[in-house]
Tab-separated table of C-alpha atoms in Angstrom:
chain	number	residue	atom	x	y	z
A	10	MET	CA	-25.681	106.739	2.595
A	11	TYR	CA	-27.851	104.230	4.390
A	12	LEU	CA	-30.890	104.830	2.180
A	13	LYS	CA	-28.746	104.239	-0.904
A	14	ASP	CA	-27.343	101.005	0.548
A	15	MET	CA	-30.849	99.720	1.310
A	16	SER	CA	-31.904	100.178	-2.322
A	17	ILE	CA	-28.852	98.345	-3.680
A	18	SER	CA	-28.823	94.570	-4.117
A	19	SER	CA	-26.617	92.350	-1.943
A	20	ALA	CA	-24.127	92.202	-4.831
A	21	SER	CA	-22.829	95.603	-3.721
A	22	GLU	CA	-22.641	94.591	-0.071
A	23	PHE	CA	-18.836	94.628	-0.114
A	24	ASP	CA	-18.733	98.202	-1.435
A	25	SER	CA	-21.192	99.411	1.193
A	26	ASP	CA	-19.083	97.758	3.899
A	27	ILE	CA	-16.061	99.747	2.738
A	28	GLU	CA	-18.129	102.945	2.752
A	29	ASN	CA	-19.285	102.210	6.301
A	30	VAL	CA	-15.697	101.643	7.473
A	31	ILE	CA	-14.549	104.912	5.892
A	32	PHE	CA	-17.536	106.689	7.454
A	33	TYR	CA	-16.706	105.228	10.882
A	34	VAL	CA	-13.026	106.175	10.612
A	35	ALA	CA	-14.013	109.719	9.642
A	36	ILE	CA	-16.182	109.994	12.777
A	37	VAL	CA	-13.383	108.685	15.005
A	38	GLU	CA	-10.896	111.150	13.523
A	39	HIS	CA	-13.389	113.985	14.011
A	40	ILE	CA	-13.877	113.056	17.675
A	41	LYS	CA	-10.089	113.004	18.184
A	42	GLN	CA	-9.808	116.509	16.718
A	43	VAL	CA	-12.621	117.836	18.922
A	44	LYS	CA	-10.833	116.553	22.014
């Protein structure tokens, strides 16, 4: 994901931000399930 974002112009910055938020939420949910 990060490599793809680095190769994309700043015009897609908003989309990558959304992807990062979804990715972060997925990690948090995974940690909750592990506990």
